[in-house]
Amino acid sequence: MRIKYTICIVFFLALVIIEKENNIISRVSDKLTLRQTPRTPLEPVLSSRELLRHNGSVSLRHASPREPNPAFTLLKRRVENRTQHQPQPEGSGGRKHILLLSTTRSGSSFMGEFFNQQSDDMFYLYEPLWHVEKRLTLATGGVNSTAANWAYPEVLRRLFLCDFSLLERFIEPAPVAHVTPDLFRRSSSSSLCEDSVCSPAVKGVFEHHSCKNRRCGPLNLTLASESCLQKAHRAIKLVRVRQLQTLRLLAEEPGLDVRFIQLVRDPRAVLASRIVAFADRYKNWKQWAEDGDVPIDDVEVSKLKGNCNNLRMSAELGLKQPLWLRRRYMLVRYEDIARFPLQKAVEMYNFAGIPFTSKVKAWILSNTQASKETGGIYSTQKKSSEQVEKWRANIPFKIAQVVQKVCGSTLKLFGYKLVSSEEMLTDKSISLIENKVFNTR
Ligand SMILES: *[C@@H]1O[C@H](CO)[C@@H](O)[C@H](O)[C@H]1NC(C)=O
Ligand SMILES: *[C@@H]1O[C@H](CO)[C@@H](O)[C@H](O)[C@H]1NC(C)=O
Ligand SMILES: *[C@@H]1O[C@H](CO)[C@@H](O)[C@H](O)[C@H]1NC(C)=O
Ligand SMILES: *[C@@H]1O[C@H](CO)[C@@H](O)[C@H](O)[C@H]1NC(C)=O
């Protein structure tokens, strides 16, 4: 009995910590974004040559310089030469590149850990596009989507090849000799904190996202690149790509064999969480929640609608499995990951084509209550689903109704039940999560 309680408490604490950490980070990054001075988008970031070639088009194939810079090519050759005599993972054909796609407050940090923990043979990056988004944010608010549609896939393509040179141009202040103390959330990537990438700490240099368990000097991206080249697989977690469609050329990149895992969460829960986490940006919602009245034609409501449509369209596209996405797309619900972490992690690894290791399993077991998951103990399963449905007590029925109105087809696609009354919303004996297996032939 006592063990059961302890497990519950530990699980709860873990969730609280993850939530808290997310909150602080989100708030800090919100502030940073707000503080950012307007700039001419792209101009200082990309060389005029690249801009010319780019010519405002979203086409990656003809738009971008295909060859990485010569310094990087040299580095790559050197590392490859050095590792030539080490055992390779089923040749280069076995190398997997995984994109974890999500939106804020959907549990993507938690899911990311499933891959971050595989640090022996996985190079994991946490939100590298944060820098790109920041530089492409318009004075009027929002991101220059023309520029982003080009820059996002191209930065990702190079990162998958362990080439940080394009990302470097978006980092502020610019790295000096490929060294920077400013990489966003370096601390969330164990790949960027391990021995080979941890250079000695430098007195007086403040690292904004310093490694958690050790002191390292500013990040030397040359070392990061070298380490990346030696890892069997690479994974990147993102909350900044709105439409899967915009990554098509990345999927078609020969040799990358990219796998997309899209993580979604009940939009009502996401909104409830954002109202708390992004208090500034969601102050209108907060007000409406208090007043119990939502102006349905408000710009915030149409933003919500746009977000839901993006999620739905990306998922519809992925589930339709067009040729370029065949066997490359997987849809995962946060609610399923939270309730059945081990099972879902194994599914994701199978999908990615990477062996599931005991290290990841151990992490999941010690950070969730998954140990009970397969035991079929109803009470614990119910407890974890209660965790997942906690939001239901934190959002007024009126707000839930608005989400249902503008996100109805999205809720339906993902298998989230609509609530028809205040009672149904708060009665947690009625689950709002339908059992749903998404078709990924
Ligand atoms: C850019 O695009 C315009 C119109 O699409 C075209 O006329 C022009 O030649 C292009 N410039 C370059 C450098 O490709
Ligand atoms: C690879 O390593 C060998 C010996 O270590 C060296 O002679 C050769 O020049 C290297 N090749 C490249 C392309 O760096
Ligand atoms: C967006 O970026 C493109 C270059 O990709 C630029 O031509 C355009 O002017 C930018 N739009 C705005 C509103 O700044
Ligand atoms: C970064 O690492 C590379 C590779 O080891 C090294 O050559 C370079 O000097 C380092 N940069 C700095 C500024 O220490």
Coordinates of C-alpha atoms and ligand atoms in Angstrom, one line a residue, residues 177 179 220 222-223 226, ligand 4:
A177 CA 34.7 31.1 -33.6
V179 CA 31.5 29.2 -29.7
N220 CA 31.8 24.9 -28.8
T222 CA 32.6 22.4 -33.5
L223 CA 32.7 19.9 -30.7
E226 CA 31.9 16.3 -34.1
Ligands
LIG4 C1 36.4 24.2 -30.4 O1 36.7 22.9 -30.6 C2 37.5 22.7 -31.8 C3 37.6 21.2 -32.0 O2 38.2 20.6 -30.9 C4 38.9 23.4 -31.5 O3 39.7 23.2 -32.6 C5 38.6 24.8 -31.2 O4 39.8 25.5 -30.8 C6 37.6 25.0 -30.1 N1 37.3 26.5 -30.0 C7 37.6 27.2 -29.0 C8 37.3 28.6 -29.1 O5 38.1 26.7 -28.0

